[in-house]
Amino acid sequence: MLKLDAAALHDPGKQRAIDEDRSWWQIFMASEGEPVGLFVVCDGIGGQLGGDCASMWALETVKRELRGIFSPFDPRGTRELSRAELDAALRGRSSKNASRARKLEREVRRAVESANFVVYEYAQQRPEKAGDAGTTMTLALVSGERAVIANVGDSRTYLLRDRQLRQITQDHSLVANLVTSGQIKPEEVFTHPQRNLIYRSLGFKTELHVDTFMQSLQSGDYLLLCSDGLWEMVQDELKIAQIILESASTEQACRSLVDAANDAGGEDNIGVVVVKIT
């Protein structure tokens, strides 16, 4: 039986007065003794408290929408998944269980879509924020040997396995598309004049496409969720992996990652969640 340990930290960085990032986690012990974890990083967009409020509302909405997974029953009465169903869905060991996994994947996608609508409505009801309040989000829902991962924007979820860091999510950014199409090299992402342009985020349209991924897990793995304030500042993935592996705890790993981003300039807010699987 796999176990989960996690920590989260967000920091304004060295050049921003307002911290618009949010990072959060919760681990719930199922009745069978197996942990279920939800991990989220949001990076607010807009400034002047627009991004700060957007990331806060997005996080709170996702927590509310997925509450049934972490409580004995869902007060809405229609979204609750039993512990056995959740376990079976995430393990996906048969065609029936695979279908349940897709059902859970849809629940995660629906939660992020709800967060998008809440942020959009928040901005529309405040004319001074309209068009200037949004957020990215990356989310991982983990149970047993399987994770459902969702992503909107350029915040990322990585898998660290066998000392190798691999990006699971795909950035919704102009430069990521340019790399995919072969128009620029991966290392040019960090210096491209339009590197900060993203084409998908929560809060700017009523409808939103949410990318989701299924990831198998094993003992010794780590998940890293982070905003661009980390990966743009600490560009060497080997260094990120080394920091995590050499840290005595997930708390220390988060602190050391934030420190590394600040030591590299701290040009943006920094949000991180580190999850250790044993």
Tab-separated table of C-alpha atoms in Angstrom:
chain	number	residue	atom	x	y	z
A	1	MET	CA	0.000	0.000	0.000
A	2	LEU	CA	1.467	3.319	-1.066
A	3	LYS	CA	1.680	6.237	1.359
A	4	LEU	CA	1.582	9.968	0.666
A	5	ASP	CA	3.444	12.836	2.274
A	6	ALA	CA	3.165	16.407	1.028
A	7	ALA	CA	3.925	20.047	1.662
A	8	ALA	CA	3.062	23.318	-0.068
A	9	LEU	CA	4.490	26.819	-0.146
A	10	HIS	CA	3.882	30.026	-2.064
A	11	ASP	CA	6.024	33.140	-1.997
A	12	PRO	CA	5.797	36.588	-3.636
A	13	GLY	CA	9.330	36.398	-4.994
A	14	LYS	CA	11.717	39.323	-5.012
A	15	GLN	CA	10.080	41.652	-7.525
A	16	ARG	CA	6.323	41.453	-6.857
A	17	ALA	CA	4.480	43.267	-4.083
A	18	ILE	CA	1.428	40.973	-4.213
A	19	ASP	CA	1.494	37.178	-4.045
A	20	GLU	CA	-1.071	35.930	-6.572
A	21	ASP	CA	-0.031	32.256	-6.360
A	22	ARG	CA	-1.863	29.679	-4.273
A	23	SER	CA	-0.666	26.192	-3.343
A	24	TRP	CA	-2.652	23.730	-1.238
A	25	TRP	CA	-2.975	20.059	-0.389
A	26	GLN	CA	-5.112	17.680	1.635
A	27	ILE	CA	-4.584	13.996	2.392
A	28	PHE	CA	-7.532	11.946	3.625
A	29	MET	CA	-7.213	8.439	5.078
A	30	ALA	CA	-9.821	6.198	3.492
A	31	SER	CA	-11.586	3.617	5.630
A	32	GLU	CA	-9.294	0.923	4.208
A	33	GLY	CA	-6.304	2.868	5.531
A	34	GLU	CA	-5.174	4.037	2.113
A	35	PRO	CA	-4.557	7.765	1.617
A	36	VAL	CA	-6.338	9.890	-0.959
A	37	GLY	CA	-4.700	13.210	-1.778
A	38	LEU	CA	-5.699	16.392	-3.582
A	39	PHE	CA	-2.935	18.831	-4.564
A	40	VAL	CA	-3.403	22.197	-6.301
A	41	VAL	CA	-1.297	25.119	-7.548
A	42	CYS	CA	-2.846	28.295	-9.013
A	43	ASP	CA	-1.044	31.290	-10.516
A	44	GLY	CA	-3.209	34.408	-10.589
A	45	ILE	CA	-3.232	36.728	-13.589
A	46	GLY	CA	-4.146	40.395	-13.623
A	47	GLY	CA	-2.405	42.252	-10.842
A	48	GLN	CA	-4.028	44.876	-8.593
A	49	LEU	CA	-5.636	42.068	-6.561
A	50	GLY	CA	-7.397	40.688	-9.664
A	51	GLY	CA	-5.088	37.699	-9.934
A	52	ASP	CA	-4.918	37.272	-6.182
A	53	CYS	CA	-8.699	36.970	-5.896
A	54	ALA	CA	-8.929	34.797	-9.008
A	55	SER	CA	-6.487	32.203	-7.702
A	56	MET	CA	-8.183	32.208	-4.286
A	57	TRP	CA	-11.678	31.710	-5.718
A	58	ALA	CA	-10.477	29.026	-8.130
A	59	LEU	CA	-8.845	27.050	-5.337
A	60	GLU	CA	-11.828	27.349	-3.000
A	61	THR	CA	-14.210	26.250	-5.754
A	62	VAL	CA	-12.205	23.132	-6.598
A	63	LYS	CA	-12.011	22.225	-2.911
A	64	ARG	CA	-15.776	22.617	-2.596
A	65	GLU	CA	-16.601	20.733	-5.793
A	66	LEU	CA	-14.455	17.736	-4.826
A	67	ARG	CA	-15.514	17.777	-1.175
A	68	GLY	CA	-17.373	14.485	-1.524
A	69	ILE	CA	-14.094	12.645	-1.985
A	70	PHE	CA	-12.812	13.849	1.370
A	71	SER	CA	-15.914	13.674	3.560
A	72	PRO	CA	-18.240	10.823	4.587
A	73	PHE	CA	-21.002	12.216	2.401
A	74	ASP	CA	-21.534	15.081	0.023
A	75	PRO	CA	-24.309	17.472	1.160
A	76	ARG	CA	-25.371	17.902	-2.470
A	77	GLY	CA	-26.134	14.181	-2.542
A	78	THR	CA	-25.208	13.610	-6.182
A	79	ARG	CA	-21.420	13.793	-6.456
A	80	GLU	CA	-20.235	11.488	-3.697
A	81	LEU	CA	-17.918	8.617	-4.602
A	82	SER	CA	-17.542	5.795	-2.095
A	83	ARG	CA	-14.047	4.891	-0.942
A	84	ALA	CA	-14.293	1.563	-2.792
A	85	GLU	CA	-15.492	3.268	-5.975
A	86	LEU	CA	-12.739	5.872	-5.768
A	87	ASP	CA	-10.103	3.195	-5.257
A	88	ALA	CA	-11.421	1.098	-8.120
A	89	ALA	CA	-11.716	4.113	-10.392
A	90	LEU	CA	-8.169	5.272	-9.836
A	91	ARG	CA	-6.632	1.816	-10.093
A	92	GLY	CA	-8.443	1.070	-13.351
A	93	ARG	CA	-7.545	-2.644	-13.301
A	94	SER	CA	-10.386	-3.797	-15.557
A	95	SER	CA	-12.516	-2.392	-18.343
A	96	LYS	CA	-15.219	-1.618	-15.799
A	97	ASN	CA	-12.748	0.084	-13.504
A	98	ALA	CA	-11.291	1.962	-16.452
A	99	SER	CA	-14.766	3.312	-17.123
A	100	ARG	CA	-14.973	4.422	-13.502
A	101	ALA	CA	-11.580	6.080	-13.853
A	102	ARG	CA	-12.949	8.108	-16.734
A	103	LYS	CA	-15.942	9.027	-14.604
A	104	LEU	CA	-13.624	10.355	-11.919
A	105	GLU	CA	-11.613	12.158	-14.567
A	106	ARG	CA	-14.817	13.872	-15.642
A	107	GLU	CA	-15.475	14.885	-12.027
A	108	VAL	CA	-12.064	16.543	-11.841
A	109	ARG	CA	-12.633	18.286	-15.155
A	110	ARG	CA	-16.058	19.472	-14.012
A	111	ALA	CA	-14.561	20.905	-10.810
A	112	VAL	CA	-12.032	22.948	-12.768
A	113	GLU	CA	-14.740	24.102	-15.178
A	114	SER	CA	-16.805	25.244	-12.187
A	115	ALA	CA	-13.810	27.170	-10.886
A	116	ASN	CA	-13.510	28.850	-14.270
A	117	PHE	CA	-17.126	29.985	-14.165
A	118	VAL	CA	-16.798	31.313	-10.607
A	119	VAL	CA	-13.732	33.374	-11.520
A	120	TYR	CA	-15.429	34.627	-14.688
A	121	GLU	CA	-18.525	35.709	-12.753
A	122	TYR	CA	-16.367	37.380	-10.118
A	123	ALA	CA	-14.692	39.494	-12.793
A	124	GLN	CA	-17.926	40.346	-14.608
A	125	GLN	CA	-19.578	41.560	-11.409
A	126	ARG	CA	-16.671	43.901	-10.771
A	127	PRO	CA	-16.152	46.084	-13.857
A	128	GLU	CA	-12.733	47.162	-12.649
A	129	LYS	CA	-11.650	43.493	-12.760
A	130	ALA	CA	-13.390	42.389	-15.963
A	131	GLY	CA	-10.852	41.122	-18.449
A	132	ASP	CA	-8.134	41.465	-15.828
A	133	ALA	CA	-8.721	38.602	-13.392
A	134	GLY	CA	-7.750	35.050	-14.222
A	135	THR	CA	-5.590	32.188	-13.050
A	136	THR	CA	-3.769	29.109	-14.210
A	137	MET	CA	-4.302	25.826	-12.383
A	138	THR	CA	-2.649	22.449	-12.144
A	139	LEU	CA	-4.230	19.768	-9.971
A	140	ALA	CA	-3.438	16.181	-8.980
A	141	LEU	CA	-5.899	13.779	-7.363
A	142	VAL	CA	-4.025	10.731	-6.047
A	143	SER	CA	-5.186	7.428	-4.604
A	144	GLY	CA	-3.404	4.122	-4.537
A	145	GLU	CA	-1.247	3.672	-7.588
A	146	ARG	CA	-2.978	6.167	-9.842
A	147	ALA	CA	-3.273	9.948	-10.218
A	148	VAL	CA	-5.701	12.081	-12.193
A	149	ILE	CA	-3.962	15.299	-13.219
A	150	ALA	CA	-5.620	18.400	-14.663
A	151	ASN	CA	-4.057	21.491	-16.169
A	152	VAL	CA	-5.003	24.896	-17.553
A	153	GLY	CA	-2.304	27.434	-18.429
A	154	ASP	CA	1.431	27.154	-17.833
A	155	SER	CA	1.586	25.910	-14.257
A	156	ARG	CA	3.022	22.412	-14.378
A	157	THR	CA	2.887	18.971	-12.801
A	158	TYR	CA	6.056	16.882	-12.978
A	159	LEU	CA	6.811	13.254	-12.122
A	160	LEU	CA	10.185	12.593	-10.488
A	161	ARG	CA	11.131	8.930	-10.916
A	162	ASP	CA	14.557	7.286	-10.923
A	163	ARG	CA	16.166	10.713	-10.487
A	164	GLN	CA	14.577	11.906	-13.745
A	165	LEU	CA	12.102	14.793	-13.813
A	166	ARG	CA	9.407	14.514	-16.497
A	167	GLN	CA	6.746	17.104	-17.242
A	168	ILE	CA	3.309	15.457	-17.333
A	169	THR	CA	1.226	18.497	-18.249
A	170	GLN	CA	1.436	20.555	-21.417
A	171	ASP	CA	1.760	24.340	-21.280
A	172	HIS	CA	-0.992	26.362	-22.932
A	173	SER	CA	1.421	29.032	-24.099
A	174	LEU	CA	2.634	30.520	-27.346
A	175	VAL	CA	6.220	29.410	-26.789
A	176	ALA	CA	5.167	25.827	-26.013
A	177	ASN	CA	3.369	25.706	-29.358
A	178	LEU	CA	6.422	27.132	-31.089
A	179	VAL	CA	8.565	24.377	-29.571
A	180	THR	CA	6.072	21.691	-30.593
A	181	SER	CA	5.998	22.984	-34.173
A	182	GLY	CA	9.790	23.135	-34.305
A	183	GLN	CA	9.946	26.903	-34.770
A	184	ILE	CA	12.103	27.439	-31.677
A	185	LYS	CA	14.324	25.227	-29.531
A	186	PRO	CA	13.219	24.255	-25.998
A	187	GLU	CA	15.933	26.390	-24.416
A	188	GLU	CA	14.632	29.460	-26.279
A	189	VAL	CA	11.434	29.341	-24.215
A	190	PHE	CA	13.181	31.189	-21.399
A	191	THR	CA	14.330	34.145	-23.510
A	192	HIS	CA	11.596	34.474	-26.137
A	193	PRO	CA	10.008	37.981	-26.064
A	194	GLN	CA	6.506	36.453	-25.925
A	195	ARG	CA	7.293	33.783	-23.332
A	196	ASN	CA	4.623	35.095	-20.948
A	197	LEU	CA	1.705	34.797	-23.379
A	198	ILE	CA	-0.726	32.008	-22.516
A	199	TYR	CA	-3.817	31.229	-24.550
A	200	ARG	CA	-5.807	29.309	-21.941
A	201	SER	CA	-6.606	30.184	-18.328
A	202	LEU	CA	-9.495	30.277	-15.885
A	203	GLY	CA	-11.752	33.315	-15.765
A	204	PHE	CA	-11.675	34.863	-19.230
A	205	LYS	CA	-14.409	32.871	-21.006
A	206	THR	CA	-17.521	31.049	-19.851
A	207	GLU	CA	-16.371	27.795	-21.466
A	208	LEU	CA	-13.016	26.159	-20.878
A	209	HIS	CA	-11.227	23.070	-22.150
A	210	VAL	CA	-9.367	21.306	-19.340
A	211	ASP	CA	-6.511	18.938	-20.136
A	212	THR	CA	-6.476	15.761	-18.021
A	213	PHE	CA	-3.911	12.996	-17.712
A	214	MET	CA	-3.793	9.595	-15.984
A	215	GLN	CA	-0.472	8.741	-14.320
A	216	SER	CA	0.523	5.477	-12.643
A	217	LEU	CA	2.564	5.791	-9.458
A	218	GLN	CA	5.056	3.627	-7.593
A	219	SER	CA	7.030	3.786	-4.373
A	220	GLY	CA	9.888	6.260	-4.624
A	221	ASP	CA	8.052	8.642	-6.953
A	222	TYR	CA	7.542	12.337	-6.325
A	223	LEU	CA	5.010	14.706	-7.839
A	224	LEU	CA	5.927	18.369	-8.179
A	225	LEU	CA	3.232	20.941	-8.906
A	226	CYS	CA	4.515	24.445	-9.536
A	227	SER	CA	3.848	27.811	-11.127
A	228	ASP	CA	6.092	29.352	-13.761
A	229	GLY	CA	7.756	31.328	-10.998
A	230	LEU	CA	9.711	28.157	-10.239
A	231	TRP	CA	10.392	26.553	-13.598
A	232	GLU	CA	11.262	29.810	-15.372
A	233	MET	CA	13.763	30.735	-12.650
A	234	VAL	CA	15.234	27.270	-12.012
A	235	GLN	CA	15.639	26.134	-15.595
A	236	ASP	CA	17.841	23.096	-14.923
A	237	GLU	CA	15.528	20.146	-14.286
A	238	LEU	CA	18.432	18.141	-12.864
A	239	LYS	CA	18.831	20.829	-10.201
A	240	ILE	CA	15.133	20.687	-9.334
A	241	ALA	CA	15.340	16.899	-9.006
A	242	GLN	CA	18.474	17.160	-6.883
A	243	ILE	CA	16.860	19.668	-4.519
A	244	ILE	CA	13.869	17.401	-3.957
A	245	LEU	CA	15.885	14.210	-3.528
A	246	GLU	CA	18.397	15.772	-1.142
A	247	SER	CA	15.761	17.382	1.080
A	248	ALA	CA	15.056	15.761	4.430
A	249	SER	CA	11.310	16.390	4.118
A	250	THR	CA	8.702	17.653	1.686
A	251	GLU	CA	8.577	20.880	3.703
A	252	GLN	CA	12.303	21.384	3.239
A	253	ALA	CA	11.986	20.558	-0.461
A	254	CYS	CA	9.370	23.287	-0.925
A	255	ARG	CA	11.443	25.814	0.999
A	256	SER	CA	14.604	24.957	-0.944
A	257	LEU	CA	12.826	25.190	-4.297
A	258	VAL	CA	11.420	28.610	-3.439
A	259	ASP	CA	14.838	29.729	-2.223
A	260	ALA	CA	16.429	28.536	-5.465
A	261	ALA	CA	13.898	30.517	-7.516
A	262	ASN	CA	14.554	33.628	-5.447
A	263	ASP	CA	18.316	33.139	-5.675
A	264	ALA	CA	17.915	33.069	-9.465
A	265	GLY	CA	16.156	36.436	-9.412
A	266	GLY	CA	12.688	35.778	-8.005
A	267	GLU	CA	11.064	37.626	-10.901
A	268	ASP	CA	7.589	36.205	-10.265
A	269	ASN	CA	5.468	34.709	-7.516
A	270	ILE	CA	6.425	31.123	-6.732
A	271	GLY	CA	3.950	28.360	-5.884
A	272	VAL	CA	4.975	24.746	-5.223
A	273	VAL	CA	3.561	21.484	-3.901
A	274	VAL	CA	5.833	18.470	-3.387
A	275	VAL	CA	4.267	15.018	-2.936
A	276	LYS	CA	6.330	12.015	-1.850
A	277	ILE	CA	5.015	8.525	-2.602
A	278	THR	CA	6.366	5.624	-0.546
